[in-house]
Tab-separated table of C-alpha atoms in Angstrom:
chain	number	residue	atom	x	y	z
A	228	UNK	CA	166.396	177.400	28.284
A	229	UNK	CA	162.734	176.994	27.081
A	230	UNK	CA	161.582	175.566	30.472
A	231	UNK	CA	159.447	177.372	32.968
A	232	UNK	CA	160.990	178.391	36.166
A	233	UNK	CA	158.957	179.256	39.396
A	234	UNK	CA	155.816	179.355	37.172
A	235	UNK	CA	157.190	182.352	34.899
A	236	UNK	CA	158.103	182.052	31.276
A	237	UNK	CA	161.878	182.462	30.378
A	238	UNK	CA	162.953	185.165	27.988
A	239	UNK	CA	163.678	182.553	25.322
A	240	UNK	CA	159.897	182.543	24.836
A	241	UNK	CA	159.966	185.954	23.368
A	242	UNK	CA	162.596	184.673	20.637
A	243	UNK	CA	160.112	184.170	17.902
A	244	UNK	CA	158.283	187.341	18.477
A	245	UNK	CA	161.524	189.352	18.481
A	246	UNK	CA	162.740	187.595	15.307
A	247	UNK	CA	159.377	188.116	13.673
A	248	UNK	CA	159.262	191.934	14.254
A	249	UNK	CA	162.869	192.445	13.598
A	250	UNK	CA	162.306	190.325	10.170
A	251	UNK	CA	159.270	192.839	9.588
A	252	UNK	CA	161.274	195.833	10.132
A	253	UNK	CA	164.194	194.701	7.896
A	254	UNK	CA	162.050	193.438	5.108
A	255	UNK	CA	159.829	196.615	5.048
A	256	UNK	CA	162.839	198.950	4.803
A	257	UNK	CA	164.229	196.842	2.058
A	258	UNK	CA	160.997	196.795	0.071
A	259	UNK	CA	160.305	200.600	0.864
A	260	UNK	CA	156.563	200.067	-0.200
A	261	UNK	CA	154.004	202.399	1.182
A	262	UNK	CA	151.673	199.439	1.476
A	263	UNK	CA	154.002	197.713	3.899
A	264	UNK	CA	155.174	199.984	6.398
A	265	UNK	CA	158.223	198.960	8.868
A	266	UNK	CA	157.098	198.047	12.383
A	267	UNK	CA	158.600	201.215	13.808
A	268	UNK	CA	156.278	203.286	11.863
A	269	UNK	CA	153.405	201.157	13.155
A	270	UNK	CA	154.424	202.244	16.623
A	271	UNK	CA	154.777	205.827	15.767
A	272	UNK	CA	151.188	205.646	14.175
A	273	UNK	CA	150.027	204.155	17.537
A	274	UNK	CA	151.765	207.070	19.414
A	275	UNK	CA	150.128	209.554	17.169
A	276	UNK	CA	146.698	208.109	17.443
A	277	UNK	CA	146.938	207.584	21.254
A	278	UNK	CA	148.282	211.087	21.926
A	279	UNK	CA	145.698	212.878	19.616
A	280	UNK	CA	142.898	210.869	21.676
A	281	UNK	CA	141.739	209.568	18.196
A	282	UNK	CA	142.303	205.798	19.264
A	283	UNK	CA	140.616	206.098	22.926
A	284	UNK	CA	137.722	207.925	21.286
A	285	UNK	CA	137.061	205.045	18.731
A	286	UNK	CA	138.045	202.063	20.973
A	287	UNK	CA	135.648	203.301	23.851
A	288	UNK	CA	132.684	203.484	21.301
A	289	UNK	CA	133.517	199.985	20.172
A	290	UNK	CA	133.959	198.765	23.546
A	291	UNK	CA	130.685	199.940	25.010
A	292	UNK	CA	128.890	198.346	21.821
A	293	UNK	CA	130.616	195.055	22.373
A	294	UNK	CA	130.199	194.939	26.141
A	295	UNK	CA	126.405	196.088	25.712
A	296	UNK	CA	125.540	193.592	23.123
A	297	UNK	CA	127.644	190.587	24.596
A	298	UNK	CA	126.305	191.064	27.968
A	299	UNK	CA	122.758	191.117	26.947
A	300	UNK	CA	123.160	188.352	24.531
A	301	UNK	CA	125.077	186.183	26.807
A	302	UNK	CA	122.804	186.464	29.903
A	303	UNK	CA	119.679	185.912	27.551
A	304	UNK	CA	121.232	182.963	25.932
A	305	UNK	CA	122.320	181.435	29.325
A	306	UNK	CA	118.806	182.001	30.780
A	307	UNK	CA	116.973	180.412	27.836
A	308	UNK	CA	119.595	177.669	27.537
A	309	UNK	CA	118.944	176.769	31.271
A	310	UNK	CA	115.150	176.555	30.599
A	311	UNK	CA	115.581	174.420	27.504
A	312	UNK	CA	117.990	172.416	29.079
A	313	UNK	CA	115.870	171.642	32.175
A	314	UNK	CA	112.473	171.190	30.486
A	315	UNK	CA	112.052	168.623	27.682
A	316	UNK	CA	108.572	170.291	26.853
A	317	UNK	CA	109.920	173.701	26.296
A	318	UNK	CA	113.150	172.297	24.363
A	319	UNK	CA	110.864	170.143	21.794
A	320	UNK	CA	108.681	173.261	21.427
A	321	UNK	CA	111.356	175.996	20.713
A	322	UNK	CA	114.457	173.798	19.548
A	323	UNK	CA	113.031	173.834	15.849
A	324	UNK	CA	112.682	177.388	15.796
A	325	UNK	CA	116.310	178.159	17.025
A	326	UNK	CA	117.473	175.495	14.690
A	327	UNK	CA	116.069	177.759	11.887
A	328	UNK	CA	117.492	180.840	13.054
A	329	UNK	CA	120.910	180.003	14.162
A	330	UNK	CA	122.699	179.168	10.848
A	331	UNK	CA	122.038	182.670	9.847
A	332	UNK	CA	125.005	184.604	10.215
A	333	UNK	CA	124.815	187.727	12.442
A	334	UNK	CA	125.924	189.997	9.853
A	335	UNK	CA	123.177	188.579	7.556
A	336	UNK	CA	120.718	190.537	9.610
A	337	UNK	CA	122.406	193.714	8.972
A	338	UNK	CA	120.442	194.880	5.900
A	339	UNK	CA	117.313	194.097	7.590
A	340	UNK	CA	118.270	195.943	11.074
A	341	UNK	CA	119.613	198.851	8.927
A	342	UNK	CA	115.916	199.304	7.754
A	343	UNK	CA	114.334	198.619	11.194
A	344	UNK	CA	116.772	200.132	13.595
A	345	UNK	CA	118.704	202.887	11.424
A	346	UNK	CA	122.136	203.535	11.827
A	347	UNK	CA	122.262	204.476	15.509
A	348	UNK	CA	123.853	202.626	18.419
A	349	UNK	CA	121.022	200.190	18.514
A	350	UNK	CA	122.288	198.466	15.300
A	351	UNK	CA	125.723	197.181	16.465
A	352	UNK	CA	124.404	196.268	19.890
A	353	UNK	CA	121.646	194.174	18.392
A	354	UNK	CA	123.982	192.389	16.079
A	355	UNK	CA	126.261	191.641	18.783
A	356	UNK	CA	123.174	190.233	21.035
A	357	UNK	CA	122.495	187.985	18.017
A	358	UNK	CA	126.136	186.850	17.860
A	359	UNK	CA	126.355	186.255	21.441
A	360	UNK	CA	122.824	184.647	21.921
A	361	UNK	CA	122.884	181.575	20.013
A	362	UNK	CA	126.315	180.097	21.076
A	363	UNK	CA	125.700	180.648	24.631
A	364	UNK	CA	122.320	179.183	24.283
A	365	UNK	CA	123.403	175.909	22.763
A	366	UNK	CA	126.413	175.754	24.868
A	367	UNK	CA	124.338	176.224	27.998
A	368	UNK	CA	121.782	173.384	26.903
A	369	UNK	CA	124.761	171.103	26.123
A	370	UNK	CA	126.170	171.866	29.552
A	371	UNK	CA	122.901	171.051	31.380
A	372	UNK	CA	122.246	167.898	29.669
A	373	UNK	CA	125.722	166.592	30.196
A	374	UNK	CA	125.169	166.598	33.950
A	375	UNK	CA	125.105	162.904	34.966
A	376	UNK	CA	121.492	162.067	36.331
A	377	UNK	CA	122.879	160.465	39.227
A	378	UNK	CA	124.129	163.453	40.833
A	379	UNK	CA	120.661	165.010	40.397
A	380	UNK	CA	118.997	161.894	41.832
A	381	UNK	CA	121.408	161.732	44.733
A	382	UNK	CA	120.446	165.507	45.782
A	383	UNK	CA	116.882	164.688	45.463
A	384	UNK	CA	117.249	161.793	47.808
A	385	UNK	CA	119.029	164.046	50.402
A	386	UNK	CA	115.990	166.387	50.262
A	387	UNK	CA	117.310	169.116	47.979
A	388	UNK	CA	114.528	171.269	46.324
A	389	UNK	CA	114.661	171.634	42.600
A	390	UNK	CA	115.861	175.137	42.981
A	391	UNK	CA	118.701	173.966	45.161
A	392	UNK	CA	119.640	171.329	42.744
A	393	UNK	CA	119.648	173.794	39.710
A	394	UNK	CA	121.998	176.226	41.672
A	395	UNK	CA	124.211	173.839	43.696
A	396	UNK	CA	124.447	170.984	41.035
A	397	UNK	CA	123.327	171.435	37.458
A	398	UNK	CA	124.600	175.038	36.801
A	399	UNK	CA	128.083	174.457	38.485
A	400	UNK	CA	128.579	171.301	36.487
A	401	UNK	CA	127.307	173.154	33.196
A	402	UNK	CA	129.890	176.105	33.681
A	403	UNK	CA	133.046	174.616	31.707
A	404	UNK	CA	130.313	174.555	28.713
A	405	UNK	CA	129.217	177.965	29.406
A	406	UNK	CA	132.501	179.336	29.749
A	407	UNK	CA	133.721	177.778	26.508
A	408	UNK	CA	130.874	179.855	24.566
A	409	UNK	CA	131.975	182.894	26.542
A	410	UNK	CA	135.572	182.506	25.365
A	411	UNK	CA	134.539	181.919	21.772
A	412	UNK	CA	132.211	184.809	21.710
A	413	UNK	CA	134.724	187.129	23.197
A	414	UNK	CA	136.428	187.356	19.832
A	415	UNK	CA	133.502	186.962	17.614
A	416	UNK	CA	131.772	190.039	19.071
A	417	UNK	CA	134.750	192.168	18.162
A	418	UNK	CA	134.720	190.738	14.755
A	419	UNK	CA	131.026	191.583	14.379
A	420	UNK	CA	131.185	195.198	15.771
A	421	UNK	CA	133.960	196.111	13.546
A	422	UNK	CA	132.215	194.557	10.409
A	423	UNK	CA	129.177	196.760	11.326
A	424	UNK	CA	131.243	199.639	11.749
A	425	UNK	CA	132.783	199.235	8.626
A	426	UNK	CA	129.835	199.004	6.526
A	427	UNK	CA	127.169	201.292	8.498
A	428	UNK	CA	128.415	203.115	11.479
A	429	UNK	CA	130.791	206.211	11.212
A	430	UNK	CA	132.491	205.662	14.378
A	431	UNK	CA	134.501	202.881	16.279
A	432	UNK	CA	137.537	200.894	15.261
A	433	UNK	CA	136.056	199.618	12.141
A	434	UNK	CA	135.112	202.947	10.928
A	435	UNK	CA	138.747	203.895	11.812
A	436	UNK	CA	139.884	201.085	9.526
A	437	UNK	CA	137.899	202.369	6.568
A	438	UNK	CA	139.060	205.799	7.071
A	439	UNK	CA	142.772	204.702	7.093
A	440	UNK	CA	142.246	202.387	3.945
A	441	UNK	CA	140.714	205.767	2.150
A	442	UNK	CA	143.957	207.681	3.076
A	443	UNK	CA	146.176	204.661	2.345
A	444	UNK	CA	147.489	204.906	5.904
A	445	UNK	CA	148.443	201.282	6.196
A	446	UNK	CA	150.455	201.816	9.542
A	447	UNK	CA	147.140	203.003	11.096
A	448	UNK	CA	145.288	199.816	9.792
A	449	UNK	CA	147.892	197.613	11.280
A	450	UNK	CA	147.357	199.595	14.623
A	451	UNK	CA	143.746	198.917	14.453
A	452	UNK	CA	144.237	195.177	13.687
A	453	UNK	CA	146.623	194.799	16.602
A	454	UNK	CA	144.214	196.600	18.912
A	455	UNK	CA	141.426	194.224	17.706
A	456	UNK	CA	143.741	191.312	18.502
A	457	UNK	CA	144.691	192.358	21.883
A	458	UNK	CA	140.940	193.188	22.851
A	459	UNK	CA	139.905	189.630	21.592
A	460	UNK	CA	142.718	188.019	23.448
A	461	UNK	CA	142.255	190.026	26.547
A	462	UNK	CA	138.571	189.052	26.702
A	463	UNK	CA	139.312	185.442	26.123
A	464	UNK	CA	141.974	185.467	28.911
A	465	UNK	CA	139.489	187.153	31.191
A	466	UNK	CA	136.987	184.404	30.975
A	467	UNK	CA	139.696	181.838	31.301
A	468	UNK	CA	140.874	183.367	34.358
A	469	UNK	CA	136.905	183.417	35.733
A	470	UNK	CA	136.608	179.986	34.711
A	471	UNK	CA	139.538	178.740	36.684
A	472	UNK	CA	138.552	180.790	39.624
A	473	UNK	CA	134.840	179.408	39.676
A	474	UNK	CA	135.615	175.777	38.751
A	475	UNK	CA	139.290	175.236	39.318
A	476	UNK	CA	138.844	173.855	42.698
A	477	UNK	CA	136.507	171.169	41.885
A	478	UNK	CA	136.942	170.608	38.120
């Protein structure tokens, strides 16, 4: 009943979710509290926000901020990680600096960035850049340094150039570490942008959450939370799929 058949999950896997949603609906109706709406009202709230274009507007703004900051932070973190991972001199020179900056939470920079950048689009993008940069930096360094020196030595014996070794030996073997960082940051980037929007930006899913709270629209709050969950989960699954496509053959 709970087994997989032909690679597809049977219907029984949905039973806990169905029971949870049914219990939510029944419990909320029995409580009859405006602070705990039934699931059907949350669905109605979603339909309203989607139909009016409100949800698409705020979600698009948040998504653009996440993609912009995440791409810039990830690319910079991976590039810098490759440099530090391949060069002991650069690693010894810059590692202490990054070790000092890394423990500072991304949102810890918010007050300073608000003064420097104002409340424009640069603020959330920069926060997500910081949020994405350091984990990708350290994961890439760990991946590069985990490569068995025997593989590198063998490639050198066969006449491979340093550039060829980097592209065809070192980076491919470090990809699992890099994708681990990408999957982790896919969710963290959304948490960061929502926090920034709740505090300093008047648009986006975070701003919609605060607006719903001011109106005591708990159903809309739940809608926003579900959307955030789906976006984080979707980002993680995309990177998991990419990792399988790129490394599944030889991993």
